[in-house]
């Protein structure tokens, strides 16, 4: 599973500029546990242009990420890979979603079967990135209560159906 971060896993108040602003959305930790329980690989792919735009420093970014990872570890959750694009939109890089550079980096390190892969995100660039990479997409609405949990259940059901049809 490819997962976006801000607005999908944690609250998105705009540009996060301090570790204290890392707040997980309702149902996320339970949903991530369900993925792990079923041996899903978890790959974070997140645009973080606040660094490239010089809104926050690299040091602030690392502190925010450390807080994010620390909360996950407190709940016994780890990601197989954590991938950030720190470029600004005007940098025209290949890693910034909706381009697929971060996905291809993951694919170079892990075996990926795109028909058994998907993405959960919350933005048009997430949707377009999933489409460009050729995988299914599920959308989280940050303002909708327990949206991640509902979407994760749909994801699990979708892939269970595909696997049972393949048997």
Tab-separated table of C-alpha atoms in Angstrom:
chain	number	residue	atom	x	y	z
A	1	UNK	CA	0.000	0.000	0.000
A	2	UNK	CA	1.163	3.463	-0.872
A	3	UNK	CA	0.009	6.099	1.594
A	4	UNK	CA	0.093	9.868	1.604
A	5	UNK	CA	0.817	11.580	4.929
A	6	UNK	CA	-0.744	15.041	5.463
A	7	UNK	CA	-4.535	14.975	5.327
A	8	UNK	CA	-4.511	11.181	4.954
A	9	UNK	CA	-2.729	9.873	8.042
A	10	UNK	CA	-2.309	13.080	10.044
A	11	UNK	CA	-4.153	16.367	10.251
A	12	UNK	CA	-3.185	18.903	7.613
A	13	UNK	CA	-3.350	22.406	9.098
A	14	UNK	CA	-1.443	23.823	6.100
A	15	UNK	CA	2.301	23.602	6.262
A	16	UNK	CA	3.274	21.710	9.406
A	17	UNK	CA	6.076	23.680	11.052
A	18	UNK	CA	6.533	21.945	14.402
A	19	UNK	CA	6.479	18.378	15.748
A	20	UNK	CA	3.611	19.255	18.109
A	21	UNK	CA	1.327	19.652	15.094
A	22	UNK	CA	1.639	15.964	14.182
A	23	UNK	CA	-1.804	14.629	15.093
A	24	UNK	CA	-3.058	11.350	13.668
A	25	UNK	CA	-6.547	11.272	12.189
A	26	UNK	CA	-9.206	9.110	13.796
A	27	UNK	CA	-8.998	5.460	12.752
A	28	UNK	CA	-5.563	5.695	11.111
A	29	UNK	CA	-3.587	3.714	13.673
A	30	UNK	CA	-6.228	0.957	13.739
A	31	UNK	CA	-6.300	0.861	9.934
A	32	UNK	CA	-2.510	0.631	9.716
A	33	UNK	CA	-2.580	-2.200	12.276
A	34	UNK	CA	-5.071	-4.083	10.082
A	35	UNK	CA	-2.807	-3.718	7.050
A	36	UNK	CA	0.163	-4.980	9.039
A	37	UNK	CA	-1.824	-7.855	10.528
A	38	UNK	CA	-2.492	-9.005	6.962
A	39	UNK	CA	1.179	-8.560	5.982
A	40	UNK	CA	0.661	-5.592	3.687
A	41	UNK	CA	3.770	-3.595	2.845
A	42	UNK	CA	3.355	0.065	3.743
A	43	UNK	CA	5.095	2.769	1.710
A	44	UNK	CA	4.758	6.441	2.544
A	45	UNK	CA	4.900	8.755	-0.491
A	46	UNK	CA	4.453	12.386	0.469
A	47	UNK	CA	5.074	15.775	-1.131
A	48	UNK	CA	6.654	18.107	1.437
A	49	UNK	CA	7.291	21.293	-0.498
A	50	UNK	CA	7.540	23.363	2.680
A	51	UNK	CA	11.261	22.521	2.640
A	52	UNK	CA	11.763	23.446	-1.024
A	53	UNK	CA	9.743	26.622	-0.547
A	54	UNK	CA	11.894	27.433	2.505
A	55	UNK	CA	8.839	27.682	4.756
A	56	UNK	CA	10.555	25.317	7.183
A	57	UNK	CA	14.179	24.248	7.506
A	58	UNK	CA	15.519	20.761	6.857
A	59	UNK	CA	16.061	20.470	10.617
A	60	UNK	CA	12.401	21.302	11.338
A	61	UNK	CA	11.334	18.792	8.698
A	62	UNK	CA	13.455	16.069	10.302
A	63	UNK	CA	11.999	16.866	13.744
A	64	UNK	CA	8.463	16.627	12.348
A	65	UNK	CA	9.258	13.318	10.654
A	66	UNK	CA	10.892	11.995	13.847
A	67	UNK	CA	7.688	12.806	15.776
A	68	UNK	CA	5.573	11.109	13.080
A	69	UNK	CA	7.765	7.981	13.186
A	70	UNK	CA	7.890	8.007	16.997
A	71	UNK	CA	4.109	7.964	17.325
A	72	UNK	CA	3.934	5.082	14.858
A	73	UNK	CA	6.563	3.144	16.816
A	74	UNK	CA	4.686	3.744	20.078
A	75	UNK	CA	1.823	1.863	18.394
A	76	UNK	CA	4.132	-0.849	16.996
A	77	UNK	CA	3.674	0.330	13.405
A	78	UNK	CA	6.513	0.644	10.925
A	79	UNK	CA	6.612	1.508	7.250
A	80	UNK	CA	8.623	-0.538	4.786
A	81	UNK	CA	9.746	2.704	3.180
A	82	UNK	CA	9.311	6.399	3.843
A	83	UNK	CA	9.636	8.602	0.775
A	84	UNK	CA	9.380	12.367	0.718
A	85	UNK	CA	9.667	14.841	-2.121
A	86	UNK	CA	11.000	18.035	-0.560
A	87	UNK	CA	11.098	19.982	-3.831
A	88	UNK	CA	8.907	22.959	-4.587
A	89	UNK	CA	6.505	22.666	-7.524
A	90	UNK	CA	8.702	24.915	-9.677
A	91	UNK	CA	11.662	22.505	-9.333
A	92	UNK	CA	9.988	20.271	-11.936
A	93	UNK	CA	11.383	17.081	-10.342
A	94	UNK	CA	10.296	13.534	-11.137
A	95	UNK	CA	9.531	12.603	-7.530
A	96	UNK	CA	6.779	15.144	-6.855
A	97	UNK	CA	3.306	13.668	-7.155
A	98	UNK	CA	1.483	13.394	-9.533
A	99	UNK	CA	4.683	12.137	-11.138
A	100	UNK	CA	5.699	8.618	-10.204
A	101	UNK	CA	9.341	8.992	-9.150
A	102	UNK	CA	8.741	8.028	-5.515
A	103	UNK	CA	6.705	4.990	-6.615
A	104	UNK	CA	9.468	3.885	-8.980
A	105	UNK	CA	12.052	4.279	-6.194
A	106	UNK	CA	9.976	1.938	-4.036
A	107	UNK	CA	9.586	-0.490	-6.941
A	108	UNK	CA	13.373	-0.585	-7.368
A	109	UNK	CA	13.735	-1.797	-3.759
A	110	UNK	CA	10.636	-3.971	-3.301
A	111	UNK	CA	8.762	-6.409	-5.521
A	112	UNK	CA	5.560	-4.686	-6.594
A	113	UNK	CA	2.567	-6.337	-8.253
A	114	UNK	CA	0.547	-3.352	-9.368
A	115	UNK	CA	-2.695	-5.329	-9.606
A	116	UNK	CA	-2.261	-6.140	-5.893
A	117	UNK	CA	-1.261	-2.625	-4.946
A	118	UNK	CA	-3.125	0.577	-4.185
A	119	UNK	CA	-2.878	4.041	-2.732
A	120	UNK	CA	-4.800	5.903	-0.065
A	121	UNK	CA	-4.559	9.672	-0.317
A	122	UNK	CA	-6.579	12.829	-0.075
A	123	UNK	CA	-5.747	15.026	-3.051
A	124	UNK	CA	-5.944	15.322	-6.803
A	125	UNK	CA	-2.170	14.837	-7.053
A	126	UNK	CA	-2.482	11.573	-5.071
A	127	UNK	CA	-5.253	10.352	-7.382
A	128	UNK	CA	-3.279	11.332	-10.485
A	129	UNK	CA	-0.079	9.718	-9.155
A	130	UNK	CA	-1.899	6.442	-8.503
A	131	UNK	CA	-3.444	6.605	-11.984
A	132	UNK	CA	-0.083	7.443	-13.602
A	133	UNK	CA	1.547	4.516	-11.784
A	134	UNK	CA	-1.334	2.205	-12.735
A	135	UNK	CA	-2.740	1.298	-9.325
A	136	UNK	CA	-6.091	1.605	-7.555
A	137	UNK	CA	-6.838	4.668	-5.445
A	138	UNK	CA	-8.977	5.291	-2.352
A	139	UNK	CA	-9.697	8.806	-1.132
A	140	UNK	CA	-9.719	9.978	2.479
A	141	UNK	CA	-11.727	13.018	3.442
A	142	UNK	CA	-9.906	14.589	6.369
A	143	UNK	CA	-13.036	16.333	7.629
A	144	UNK	CA	-15.102	13.138	7.523
A	145	UNK	CA	-15.049	11.247	10.802
A	146	UNK	CA	-13.081	7.977	10.640
A	147	UNK	CA	-12.582	8.251	6.866
A	148	UNK	CA	-9.247	6.388	6.836
A	149	UNK	CA	-10.699	3.454	8.746
A	150	UNK	CA	-13.616	3.193	6.297
A	151	UNK	CA	-11.293	3.365	3.276
A	152	UNK	CA	-8.861	0.816	4.730
A	153	UNK	CA	-11.740	-1.637	5.157
A	154	UNK	CA	-12.695	-1.119	1.502
A	155	UNK	CA	-9.075	-1.699	0.473
A	156	UNK	CA	-8.842	-4.928	2.475
A	157	UNK	CA	-12.138	-6.169	1.038
A	158	UNK	CA	-11.061	-5.290	-2.513
A	159	UNK	CA	-7.779	-7.186	-2.344
A	160	UNK	CA	-9.281	-10.151	-0.484
A	161	UNK	CA	-11.787	-10.489	-3.343
A	162	UNK	CA	-9.046	-10.312	-5.984
A	163	UNK	CA	-6.955	-12.928	-4.176
A	164	UNK	CA	-9.907	-15.283	-3.669
A	165	UNK	CA	-10.830	-15.021	-7.372
A	166	UNK	CA	-7.243	-15.899	-8.305
A	167	UNK	CA	-7.332	-19.154	-6.330
